[in-house]
Amino acid sequence: MSGTFIGMPAFPVAAREALDNAQQRRNLQHATQTIRDKRAAVVDEVDRWEELRVAGAAIKDHVLTHLDGYLVQLEESLTRAGATVHWARDAEEANRIVTALARETGTDEVVKVKSMTTQEIGLNEALEDAGIHAWETDLAELIVQLGRDRPSHILVPAIHRNRAEIREIFLREMGKVGTPAPEGLTSAPHELAESARRHLREKFLRAKVAISGANFAVAETGTLVVVESEGNGRMCLTLPETLISVVGIEKVLPTVADLDVFLKLLPRSSTGERMNPYTSTWTGVTPGDGPQQVHVVLLDNGRSDALADHVGRQALRCIRCSACLNVCPVYERVGGHAYGSVYPGPIGAVLNPQLRGTESPVDKSLPYASSLCGACFDVCPVRIEIPDLLVHLRTRVVDEKRGGLPSGEQLAMKGASWMFAEHTRWERAQRGAELGGRVLGKKDSIGRLPGPLSAWSDARDAPIPPGESFRTWWKRERGQG
Amino acid sequence: MRVALFATCFNDTMWPQTPKAVVTVLERLGVTVEFPLEQTCCGQMFTNTGYAREALPLVERFADVFGAYDAVVAPSGSCVGSIRHQHGTVARGCARPALAERAEAGARNVYELSELLVDVLGVTDVGATFPHRVTYHPTCHSLRMLRVADKPLRLLRAVRGIDLVELPGADQCCGFGGTFAMKNADTSVSMGSDKARHVRETEAEVLVAGDNSCLAHIGGLLHRQRAGVRVLHLAEVLASTERDFAADQELGAVASR
């Protein structure tokens, strides 16, 4: 996956740093609350939202169960329509294919439509290494790129930035790579937008090659679909001579009619809009109109591994709407960077360990980056049971550690399980707590505790065990069980 | 009606007054309560931390001990959620399909307190008196796993003398989350601090919820802040009567825990 994220610390450590950033936390709180309210309002307008969710999940599940057939059909349709299809097993292969295709055109720059898939494979960095500049044209991606920052949200990559910070970045960086921001730029939204428009217009008009992802790929017709808000995508998809689209293999839909369901689910879930401003569809090459060279790179990069997991595969239903990020109390406080991936938040916590495996410290820690409150499932337009998947992946992380030297946690869990397996053992342990409670006597709580328990007691007082358990009371009062 | 009480391991040991209150309320309503002494723990802590194999013997024990009862009640939304939603999955994950079916069939008779009172017994007024300013936190598992909706609030509204005030951001997680509170202590405390702030904003004397573990987290923060807000399980509010209140007034300690 993206080189940018290699060497990320485990989630709790990254989270601690993020929690200390008061400005970022304020920005995140404000932004997620705004999108959350907008989404709730437009979802409430739809009478049969639940039926739509069920339909979306069913279509995706059907595709995932028959993915081999639909991918072959997609390749045939795309080829018939004049596109060239490439298959990429992993990030490296995809980057190599795209870099070679860009090189063949003789260009040293490409314009990009915002695309999670190309972020996932670290395409910009790979192109840069090959001497090709990749210009992001989505406003938020532009802010992230100019700020030499990393995206912090799937839909709103610069969610952690406020207007004053964006103004600073534009003034400082735009001139270095193209049309500079006007002197006297203020942080008024229309001025910032105008400055980005002028900067990008020059790049659109000059570019020979564009790179996109796709929200959906229709197997029946070979049609790719991009859903966006700013029109920059439309510019990239129509102006250049060559178009290269990097598409995850899970994006396939059987027919054009299936778009009906997803174009209702996606905008309401992601931006809280009834419909997004621009939906572009393109099917291969149309002579004399739009790009005359169209390449589609179909990317696996761990998706087959996720698919092989009968429980976990539902994560591949994800349509990248980011509704789960906006309602997640953990994401709201720590932001996207702590997740060590372009896929942050609840979906990132399940998707990354599935795509990348659970070897690295960050991927081991991600399934635990949730209080399992369940808010993510309630808003997911394709009903991904994220809390269940988190527990499923925690089991995988724990099981992978078995067999070696047991950790303190493993010993504690094994010991507690042994104790609870027989009520007589449990009663003996309980008597210890009762004794402790009687020793501590009338205090109403315990302050700071030593060792691993300090994780609890650094900020929270702990209750004192009572001198008599319920069980002891019951036996005394009722004389039996 | 005979109802088996699953006290839950945490309540049994740390908050015995909560299962006692369940007994008080149910007996007041004419229900015969049984407490099978062979019970231990539902295994939620193990399941949710990824220790499915360690949870398995507890899933089996729960099915053995409680499988024969027509109704089982527990004063914990998250334990009931785990029993209903996870026991089958744990058994199936450990290649025990027959146990999974037995556990799932048994789980259909397991109720969280407000479900038993409102849905099974058809009662909202349990004859309680609690003359305090109270705010209610709907714990995540009650809210989203069990979908108890407004049942606890309907029970609270029927309590005599209560001044029930709305909690801002009530449906936001308090940040306890079982071992999350230890594994991601900083984030957990950050979430809990916001919850504690909302509780203080209501100027309530008492914060009520259906899960003592969430209350231990929020209460632990409030106590460290010397906020002067007590936390109390729903069952204990429902068990309170005018007589308790009068006796407590004499002792000068209102329903102290």
XYZ file of C-alpha atoms in Angstrom:
738
model
C 0.000 0.000 0.000
C 0.980 3.646 -0.100
C 4.559 4.257 0.911
C 3.446 7.367 2.759
C 2.037 5.279 5.543
C 4.813 2.776 6.104
C 6.114 2.822 9.650
C 2.906 4.159 11.184
C 2.736 3.548 14.926
C -0.099 1.473 16.362
C -3.416 3.279 16.649
C -3.360 4.148 20.376
C -0.055 5.997 20.022
C -1.093 7.897 16.889
C -4.436 8.673 18.507
C -2.781 10.220 21.557
C -0.936 12.721 19.361
C -4.078 13.557 17.428
C -6.073 14.069 20.626
C -3.565 16.731 21.681
C -4.246 18.752 18.511
C -7.051 20.997 19.720
C -7.443 22.904 16.434
C -7.777 19.712 14.404
C -10.258 18.290 16.878
C -12.393 21.418 16.655
C -12.299 21.325 12.845
C -13.284 17.666 12.840
C -16.054 18.071 15.360
C -17.597 20.937 13.431
C -17.325 19.252 10.040
C -18.569 15.803 11.032
C -21.491 17.281 12.955
C -22.503 19.368 9.926
C -22.391 16.426 7.486
C -24.077 14.152 10.038
C -27.049 16.502 10.378
C -27.348 16.987 6.610
C -27.258 13.253 5.997
C -29.856 12.484 8.654
C -32.224 15.060 7.150
C -32.037 13.800 3.553
C -32.180 10.140 4.567
C -35.339 10.850 6.556
C -36.927 12.144 3.348
C -36.740 8.724 1.706
C -39.734 6.562 2.598
C -38.163 3.205 1.982
C -34.538 3.850 2.896
C -34.218 0.500 4.637
C -35.377 -1.324 1.500
C -32.798 0.583 -0.525
C -30.064 -0.447 1.917
C -31.149 -4.068 1.668
C -31.198 -3.841 -2.131
C -27.728 -2.262 -2.213
C -26.320 -4.970 0.039
C -27.981 -7.709 -2.009
C -26.621 -6.453 -5.334
C -23.104 -6.146 -3.927
C -23.278 -9.590 -2.320
C -24.476 -11.098 -5.569
C -21.596 -9.504 -7.473
C -19.052 -10.607 -4.879
C -20.278 -14.198 -5.017
C -19.990 -14.230 -8.813
C -17.073 -11.851 -9.156
C -15.044 -14.062 -11.511
C -17.826 -14.126 -14.122
C -18.660 -10.433 -13.873
C -15.009 -9.405 -14.198
C -14.633 -11.413 -17.409
C -17.837 -9.849 -18.706
C -16.551 -6.381 -17.769
C -13.285 -6.981 -19.594
C -15.162 -8.117 -22.721
C -17.510 -5.121 -22.665
C -14.693 -2.645 -22.107
C -12.600 -4.151 -24.889
C -15.566 -4.142 -27.272
C -16.076 -0.449 -26.469
C -12.499 0.377 -27.418
C -10.815 0.443 -24.016
C -7.690 -1.519 -23.170
C -7.956 -3.616 -20.011
C -4.981 -4.302 -17.732
C -4.949 -6.513 -14.644
C -2.910 -5.629 -11.580
C -2.322 -8.028 -8.716
C -0.962 -5.435 -6.328
C 0.008 -1.780 -5.909
C 3.422 -2.230 -7.468
C 2.057 -3.852 -10.610
C -0.665 -1.216 -10.977
C 1.810 1.631 -10.537
C 4.155 0.065 -13.093
C 1.335 -0.249 -15.646
C 0.103 3.324 -15.165
C 3.598 4.790 -15.200
C 4.442 2.955 -18.431
C 1.185 4.095 -20.067
C 1.824 7.716 -19.077
C 5.418 7.524 -20.310
C 4.313 6.194 -23.692
C 2.406 9.431 -24.293
C 5.642 11.376 -23.797
C 4.119 13.605 -21.131
C 5.699 14.612 -17.849
C 2.467 15.558 -16.116
C -1.013 14.134 -15.565
C -4.206 15.537 -14.062
C -6.071 13.404 -11.577
C -9.648 12.963 -10.528
C -9.878 12.322 -6.805
C -9.555 8.560 -6.454
C -9.248 6.438 -3.330
C -7.812 3.540 -5.305
C -4.858 5.534 -6.630
C -4.291 6.888 -3.114
C -4.343 3.320 -1.847
C -1.555 2.255 -4.197
C 0.503 5.427 -3.743
C 0.336 6.248 -7.450
C 1.325 9.910 -7.123
C 4.574 8.963 -5.394
C 5.301 6.272 -8.002
C 4.712 8.767 -10.837
C 6.876 11.344 -9.093
C 9.695 8.778 -8.891
C 9.355 8.314 -12.662
C 9.602 12.073 -13.198
C 5.900 12.587 -13.914
C 3.991 15.238 -11.966
C 0.512 14.226 -10.926
C -1.817 17.148 -10.213
C -4.805 16.538 -7.984
C -7.801 18.518 -9.229
C -10.326 17.900 -6.476
C -10.288 20.976 -4.231
C -9.700 19.077 -1.011
C -7.085 16.801 -2.597
C -5.373 19.896 -3.950
C -5.216 21.335 -0.433
C -3.746 18.084 0.873
C -1.246 17.856 -1.981
C -0.107 21.474 -1.771
C 0.165 21.164 2.008
C 2.364 18.041 1.624
C -0.173 16.502 3.944
C -2.085 13.244 3.942
C -5.828 12.859 3.408
C -7.731 12.550 6.647
C -11.169 11.580 5.339
C -12.485 9.562 2.391
C -14.827 12.216 1.097
C -13.378 15.374 2.608
C -9.630 14.697 2.587
C -8.849 18.129 4.081
C -11.514 17.899 6.777
C -8.868 18.501 9.418
C -8.009 21.912 7.939
C -9.905 25.152 8.397
C -10.165 28.090 6.013
C -7.340 30.083 7.575
C -4.977 27.143 7.194
C -6.079 26.618 3.579
C -5.417 30.272 2.734
C -1.904 29.931 4.144
C -1.228 26.831 2.047
C -2.547 28.438 -1.174
C -0.499 31.596 -0.725
C 2.636 29.677 0.093
C 2.487 26.807 -2.391
C 0.407 27.517 -5.505
C 3.023 29.730 -7.157
C 5.668 27.025 -6.856
C 3.770 24.610 -9.096
C 1.614 26.802 -11.359
C -0.709 29.768 -11.297
C -0.152 31.505 -7.955
C -2.881 32.530 -5.557
C -3.782 36.225 -5.938
C -2.130 38.607 -3.531
C -4.534 39.760 -0.858
C -6.341 36.431 -0.846
C -8.664 36.231 2.142
C -10.097 33.111 3.715
C -13.583 33.746 2.273
C -14.758 30.465 0.693
C -15.515 32.018 -2.724
C -12.052 33.589 -2.899
C -10.375 30.312 -1.986
C -12.477 28.475 -4.577
C -11.720 31.067 -7.263
C -8.029 30.826 -6.541
C -8.161 27.016 -6.909
C -10.205 27.351 -10.107
C -7.620 29.610 -11.744
C -4.784 27.386 -10.617
C -6.456 24.230 -11.939
C -7.840 25.655 -15.194
C -4.336 26.061 -16.542
C -3.569 22.422 -15.744
C -6.789 21.080 -17.303
C -6.177 22.889 -20.559
C -2.599 21.711 -20.844
C -2.913 18.081 -19.737
C -2.626 15.275 -22.299
C -3.248 12.494 -19.796
C -5.813 12.110 -17.014
C -6.012 9.489 -14.314
C -9.224 8.544 -12.576
C -10.768 5.898 -10.436
C -14.398 4.846 -10.754
C -17.246 4.595 -8.297
C -18.906 1.862 -10.327
C -18.055 -0.310 -13.322
C -20.987 -1.842 -15.203
C -20.177 -5.332 -16.466
C -23.004 -5.457 -19.020
C -21.907 -2.351 -20.937
C -18.327 -1.633 -19.883
C -19.437 1.728 -18.520
C -17.415 3.422 -15.789
C -19.118 5.902 -13.483
C -17.606 8.776 -11.497
C -19.699 10.654 -8.978
C -18.419 14.061 -7.883
C -19.333 17.553 -6.766
C -17.027 20.071 -8.381
C -16.877 19.344 -12.099
C -13.138 18.823 -12.028
C -13.776 15.154 -12.688
C -15.822 15.986 -15.783
C -12.935 18.168 -17.029
C -10.379 15.377 -16.535
C -12.600 12.751 -18.120
C -13.333 14.753 -21.267
C -10.394 17.086 -22.069
C -7.224 14.913 -22.211
C -6.285 12.621 -25.094
C -5.519 9.659 -22.867
C -7.547 8.461 -19.884
C -6.258 5.848 -17.451
C -8.730 4.546 -14.876
C -7.589 2.471 -11.907
C -10.546 0.480 -10.634
C -10.775 -1.941 -7.712
C -12.242 -5.264 -8.783
C -15.037 -4.932 -6.201
C -16.539 -1.949 -8.036
C -18.403 -4.068 -10.571
C -22.182 -3.880 -10.913
C -24.029 -6.283 -13.216
C -26.232 -3.837 -15.152
C -26.868 -0.146 -15.733
C -30.196 -0.593 -13.952
C -28.326 -1.395 -10.728
C -27.015 2.174 -10.701
C -30.530 3.231 -9.780
C -30.077 1.895 -6.253
C -26.543 3.171 -5.719
C -27.042 6.660 -7.111
C -29.798 7.039 -4.529
C -27.754 5.599 -1.672
C -24.401 7.245 -2.305
C -24.981 11.034 -2.391
C -27.400 11.027 0.539
C -24.982 8.946 2.607
C -21.833 10.818 1.703
C -22.501 14.517 1.198
C -26.020 14.629 2.548
C -27.263 15.723 -0.880
C -30.267 14.327 -2.722
C -28.083 14.040 -5.808
C -24.491 14.982 -6.435
C -23.834 17.773 -8.973
C -21.844 15.702 -11.510
C -22.282 12.065 -12.480
C -20.055 11.139 -15.429
C -20.342 7.884 -17.311
C -18.013 6.795 -20.082
C -17.928 3.646 -22.125
C -14.633 3.034 -23.877
C -13.810 5.342 -26.780
C -16.183 7.566 -28.739
C -14.442 8.606 -31.988
C -13.882 12.336 -32.156
C -15.255 12.970 -28.662
C -13.291 12.788 -25.436
C -10.169 10.717 -24.778
C -9.187 8.538 -27.740
C -6.945 6.276 -25.680
C -8.782 4.672 -22.757
C -7.054 2.277 -20.379
C -8.659 0.503 -17.448
C -6.458 -1.076 -14.788
C -8.417 -3.606 -12.735
C -6.801 -3.819 -9.322
C -6.805 -6.646 -6.789
C -4.319 -5.513 -4.079
C -5.697 -7.723 -1.308
C -9.309 -7.794 -2.466
C -9.163 -11.506 -3.301
C -7.864 -12.162 0.220
C -10.776 -10.231 1.680
C -13.143 -12.098 -0.610
C -11.849 -15.440 0.642
C -12.985 -14.552 4.168
C -16.653 -15.567 4.319
C -17.407 -13.218 7.210
C -15.093 -10.393 6.207
C -16.001 -10.184 2.525
C -18.978 -7.914 3.234
C -16.418 -5.115 3.734
C -16.037 -5.208 -0.072
C -19.606 -3.950 -0.384
C -18.270 -0.555 0.689
C -19.064 2.258 -1.755
C -16.710 4.720 -0.009
C -19.473 7.075 1.085
C -17.753 7.808 4.431
C -21.006 8.008 6.401
C -19.414 5.720 9.012
C -16.537 8.157 9.529
C -18.878 11.051 10.145
C -20.796 9.282 12.921
C -17.837 7.552 14.553
C -17.002 9.020 17.984
C -13.452 7.693 17.712
C -12.846 9.187 14.257
C -14.400 12.467 15.344
C -11.779 12.813 18.059
C -8.615 11.491 16.442
C -9.134 12.188 12.724
C -7.995 10.064 9.813
C -4.204 10.087 10.059
C -4.115 7.851 13.140
C -5.499 4.967 11.058
C -2.325 4.867 8.969
C -4.173 4.475 5.683
C -6.173 6.352 3.092
C -9.154 4.401 4.466
C -9.708 5.760 7.971
C -12.577 5.478 10.406
C -14.684 2.384 11.057
C -14.500 1.086 7.484
C -10.735 1.615 7.496
C -10.470 -0.319 10.744
C -11.954 -3.365 8.997
C -10.831 -2.840 5.397
C -7.110 -2.235 5.978
C -6.418 -5.386 8.016
C -8.316 -7.356 5.360
C -6.486 -5.853 2.390
C -3.046 -5.654 3.991
C -3.141 -8.504 6.513
C -2.601 -8.154 10.236
C 1.187 -8.303 10.458
C 2.111 -4.659 11.068
C 1.561 -2.961 14.442
C -0.954 -0.533 12.948
C -2.987 -3.264 11.203
C -3.037 -5.354 14.389
C -4.306 -2.387 16.370
C -6.976 -1.162 13.930
C -9.681 -3.730 14.828
C -9.409 -2.422 18.400
C -9.801 1.224 17.378
C -13.507 1.168 18.182
C -15.740 1.121 21.230
C -18.159 -1.102 19.225
C -20.900 1.488 19.705
C -22.556 0.439 16.459
C -23.328 3.886 15.033
C -21.387 2.960 11.868
C -23.676 0.067 11.010
C -26.793 2.196 11.400
C -25.670 4.670 8.730
C -23.973 2.263 6.317
C -25.927 2.395 3.041
C -24.960 -1.186 2.202
C -25.461 -2.569 5.719
C -21.875 -3.637 6.400
C -21.924 -5.030 9.929
C -18.781 -3.184 10.927
C -18.968 -3.959 14.693
C -19.240 -7.696 13.938
C -16.344 -7.465 11.489
C -14.211 -5.675 14.077
C -14.823 -8.512 16.542
C -14.149 -11.055 13.788
C -10.803 -9.394 12.998
C -9.901 -9.119 16.682
C -10.342 -12.880 16.849
C -8.015 -13.211 13.868
C -5.379 -11.002 15.536
C -5.616 -12.997 18.780
C -5.538 -16.378 17.026
C -2.494 -15.409 14.990
C -0.611 -14.737 18.216
C -1.404 -18.149 19.699
C 1.287 -20.775 20.021
C 4.202 -18.527 20.938
C 5.206 -17.240 24.336
C 1.892 -16.090 25.881
C 1.466 -12.372 26.602
C 0.120 -11.044 29.882
C -3.228 -10.449 28.236
C -3.378 -13.997 26.895
C -2.575 -15.445 30.312
C -5.172 -13.231 31.974
C -7.846 -14.200 29.462
C -7.067 -17.896 29.681
C -7.046 -17.729 33.471
C -10.334 -15.830 33.626
C -11.971 -18.242 31.194
C -10.840 -21.217 33.320
C -12.219 -19.505 36.399
C -15.621 -18.748 34.834
C -15.954 -22.268 33.419
C -16.894 -23.573 36.905
C -19.028 -21.542 39.282
C -17.204 -22.958 42.285
C -13.936 -21.445 41.010
C -15.706 -18.179 40.340
C -17.123 -18.126 43.865
C -13.657 -18.598 45.330
C -12.342 -15.654 43.309
C -15.326 -13.570 44.330
C -14.566 -14.147 47.980
C -11.202 -12.445 47.329
C -13.030 -9.380 46.018
C -15.341 -9.416 49.027
C -12.360 -9.504 51.335
C -10.741 -6.630 49.414
C -13.957 -4.655 49.717
C -14.091 -5.208 53.462
C -10.437 -4.190 53.867
C -10.962 -0.983 51.869
C -14.060 -0.390 53.967
C -15.923 2.885 53.763
C -14.005 4.585 50.950
C -16.356 5.173 48.035
C -13.815 4.728 45.269
C -10.203 4.042 44.422
C -7.928 6.709 42.970
C -4.795 6.051 40.945
C -3.715 2.439 40.554
C -0.287 1.014 39.663
C 0.803 -1.135 36.686
C -1.507 -1.917 33.783
C -4.526 -0.721 35.760
C -3.194 2.831 35.525
C -4.623 2.848 31.979
C -7.973 3.006 33.726
C -7.127 5.071 36.744
C -5.048 7.886 35.244
C -8.243 9.807 34.538
C -11.003 7.761 36.186
C -11.689 6.716 39.748
C -12.550 3.048 40.160
C -15.360 1.615 42.265
C -14.515 -0.327 45.421
C -15.771 -3.923 45.492
C -18.541 -4.305 48.062
C -17.997 -6.432 51.141
C -20.655 -8.909 50.033
C -21.414 -10.158 46.525
C -24.957 -10.644 45.273
C -24.430 -14.382 45.282
C -23.392 -14.409 48.949
C -26.359 -12.216 49.822
C -28.749 -14.472 47.908
C -27.448 -17.596 49.614
C -27.704 -15.914 53.012
C -31.166 -14.457 52.399
C -32.771 -17.173 50.328
C -30.749 -20.100 51.550
C -30.306 -21.724 48.144
C -29.931 -21.249 44.415
C -44.504 -16.192 36.317
C -41.023 -17.650 36.981
C -38.068 -15.666 35.823
C -34.406 -16.628 36.110
C -32.042 -13.817 37.024
C -28.685 -13.640 35.283
C -26.891 -11.214 37.588
C -23.851 -10.933 35.232
C -20.392 -11.475 36.708
C -19.628 -7.778 37.070
C -22.867 -6.891 38.842
C -22.685 -9.989 41.038
C -19.269 -8.930 42.341
C -19.068 -5.157 42.013
C -22.650 -3.875 42.072
C -24.769 -6.421 43.999
C -27.307 -3.696 44.777
C -28.335 -3.797 41.091
C -29.424 -7.466 40.904
C -30.966 -6.984 44.368
C -32.997 -4.120 42.916
C -34.100 -6.348 40.020
C -35.348 -8.901 42.557
C -37.166 -6.155 44.489
C -38.927 -4.772 41.405
C -39.924 -8.175 40.024
C -41.165 -9.518 43.341
C -43.175 -6.346 43.850
C -44.856 -7.174 40.542
C -45.645 -10.704 41.740
C -42.928 -12.453 39.751
C -41.067 -15.418 41.245
C -37.334 -14.870 40.742
C -34.850 -17.731 40.616
C -31.097 -17.355 40.777
C -29.322 -20.432 39.399
C -26.062 -20.569 41.357
C -24.261 -22.381 38.516
C -24.200 -19.145 36.474
C -20.953 -17.243 35.914
C -20.250 -14.924 32.962
C -21.671 -14.451 29.461
C -18.188 -14.207 27.962
C -18.642 -10.792 26.391
C -15.254 -9.490 27.499
C -13.582 -12.475 25.857
C -15.615 -12.326 22.650
C -15.191 -8.600 22.143
C -11.451 -8.721 22.767
C -10.994 -11.482 20.191
C -10.784 -14.463 22.552
C -13.577 -16.523 21.037
C -12.015 -19.812 22.148
C -11.935 -18.578 25.733
C -15.545 -17.413 25.432
C -16.752 -20.799 24.174
C -16.951 -22.645 27.546
C -18.948 -19.699 28.917
C -21.336 -19.747 25.979
C -21.879 -23.436 26.619
C -22.345 -22.904 30.359
C -24.873 -20.138 29.762
C -26.894 -22.404 27.455
C -26.728 -25.242 30.009
C -27.760 -23.118 32.972
C -30.410 -20.921 31.380
C -31.589 -22.905 28.367
C -34.599 -24.418 30.129
C -36.127 -21.159 31.405
C -39.007 -19.419 29.665
C -37.641 -16.045 30.665
C -34.223 -14.859 31.796
C -33.542 -11.267 32.838
C -30.217 -9.458 33.146
C -29.566 -5.891 34.293
C -27.097 -5.218 31.478
C -27.863 -4.235 27.913
C -24.414 -5.212 26.706
C -24.436 -8.696 28.264
C -27.892 -9.392 26.832
C -26.671 -8.020 23.511
C -23.721 -10.380 23.577
C -25.883 -13.381 24.491
C -28.429 -12.657 21.801
C -26.108 -11.472 19.062
C -22.779 -13.227 19.645
C -23.257 -16.583 21.379
C -24.303 -18.314 18.176
C -21.430 -16.730 16.252
C -18.857 -17.781 18.845
C -20.110 -21.376 18.830
C -20.207 -21.497 15.042
C -16.709 -19.962 14.799
C -15.434 -22.742 17.088
C -17.079 -25.393 14.867
C -19.905 -26.187 17.307
C -23.017 -25.814 15.119
C -25.314 -27.771 17.466
C -24.329 -25.543 20.379
C -24.867 -22.493 18.172
C -28.450 -23.535 17.518
C -29.091 -24.299 21.167
C -27.540 -20.985 22.239
C -29.589 -19.027 19.712
C -32.823 -20.738 20.704
C -32.114 -20.064 24.389
C -31.144 -16.443 23.721
C -34.641 -15.704 22.438
C -35.857 -15.918 26.051
C -33.189 -13.612 27.470
C -34.297 -10.041 28.183
C -32.739 -6.839 29.350
C -34.668 -5.436 32.327
C -36.687 -2.791 30.467
C -37.624 -5.336 27.771
C -38.881 -7.822 30.349
C -40.913 -5.180 32.166
C -42.442 -3.458 29.150
C -42.654 -6.211 26.513
C -43.111 -9.395 28.555
C -44.859 -8.197 31.708
C -46.609 -5.270 30.001
C -45.814 -2.822 32.827
C -44.469 0.719 32.668
C -45.425 1.914 36.152
C -43.581 -0.331 38.609
C -44.693 1.650 41.661
C -41.422 3.503 42.202
C -40.778 6.867 43.823
C -37.549 8.744 43.213
C -37.777 12.500 43.912
C -34.556 13.606 42.200
C -33.374 15.430 39.124
C -32.317 12.593 36.824
C -30.836 12.317 33.347
C -30.672 9.111 31.342
C -27.841 7.769 29.160
C -28.998 5.123 26.663
C -26.024 2.769 26.459
C -24.929 1.821 22.932
C -25.717 -1.863 23.180
C -29.206 -1.219 24.584
C -29.758 1.343 21.891
C -28.271 -0.334 18.813
C -27.852 -4.029 19.577
C -31.103 -4.578 21.464
C -33.101 -1.628 20.097
C -34.808 -1.061 23.457
C -35.806 2.365 22.082
C -37.692 4.444 24.661
C -38.641 1.584 27.002
C -36.305 2.696 29.829
C -37.586 6.272 29.442
C -41.204 5.108 29.620
C -40.372 3.298 32.862
C -38.602 6.366 34.250
C -41.402 8.748 33.283
C -43.803 6.640 35.359
C -41.640 7.048 38.505
C -43.269 9.328 41.083
C -41.466 12.528 42.010
C -38.795 12.199 39.317
C -37.543 15.258 37.458
C -36.324 13.664 34.240
C -34.165 15.941 32.081
C -32.866 15.243 28.580
C -29.162 14.492 28.176
C -27.531 16.417 25.280
C -25.870 14.071 22.781
C -27.507 11.155 24.571
C -26.957 8.666 21.736
C -23.202 9.326 21.620
C -21.027 6.548 22.992
C -19.518 7.256 26.430
C -16.257 5.628 25.348
C -16.243 2.699 27.755
C -16.361 -0.114 25.199
C -15.041 -2.908 27.454
C -11.308 -3.420 26.936
C -11.362 -0.344 24.653
C -11.248 1.681 27.896
C -7.814 0.171 28.579
C -6.427 -0.471 25.087
C -7.312 3.004 23.841
C -7.449 4.763 27.194
C -6.778 8.249 25.796
C -9.567 8.125 23.230
C -11.884 6.475 25.745
C -11.284 9.219 28.301
C -11.748 11.886 25.648
C -15.153 10.441 24.750
C -16.080 10.006 28.400
C -15.098 13.568 29.247
C -17.515 14.902 26.643
C -20.235 12.650 28.074
C -19.449 13.845 31.609
C -19.617 17.468 30.423
C -23.067 16.864 28.923
C -24.199 15.238 32.162
C -23.039 18.260 34.170
C -24.833 20.597 31.747
C -28.155 18.994 32.693
C -27.539 19.861 36.361
C -28.944 16.441 37.209
C -28.180 14.942 40.605
C -28.235 11.425 39.236
C -27.170 9.847 35.944
C -29.115 6.691 35.166
C -28.323 3.933 32.644
C -28.977 0.253 32.120
C -25.337 -0.840 32.287
C -23.099 -0.451 35.317
C -19.914 -0.773 33.265
C -20.713 2.362 31.231
C -21.721 4.040 34.496
C -18.437 3.029 36.150
C -16.584 4.781 33.320
C -18.663 7.974 33.295
C -19.017 7.900 37.078
C -15.263 7.380 37.491
C -14.632 10.537 35.463
C -17.321 12.541 37.253
C -15.952 11.411 40.606
C -12.397 12.401 39.673
C -13.781 15.801 38.638
C -15.650 16.107 41.961
C -18.733 16.853 39.901
C -21.165 15.839 42.626
C -23.258 13.723 40.273
C -24.128 10.177 41.309
C -24.577 7.322 38.864
C -27.308 4.765 39.405
C -28.567 1.731 37.527
C -32.096 1.922 36.147
C -33.095 -1.075 38.305
C -32.204 0.804 41.476
C -34.331 3.797 40.543
C -37.221 1.467 39.742
C -36.754 -0.345 43.077
C -36.918 2.879 45.116
C -40.121 3.580 46.969
C -41.362 6.355 49.171
C -40.397 4.290 52.193
C -36.734 3.975 51.079
C -36.592 7.668 50.496
C -37.975 8.523 53.950
C -35.552 6.113 55.625
C -32.635 7.485 53.648
C -33.531 11.046 54.537
C -33.263 10.084 58.189
C -29.812 8.649 57.615
C -28.876 11.771 55.679
C -27.625 9.717 52.761
C -29.957 9.589 49.838
C -29.714 6.163 48.293
C -25.968 6.178 48.681
C -23.997 3.514 46.794
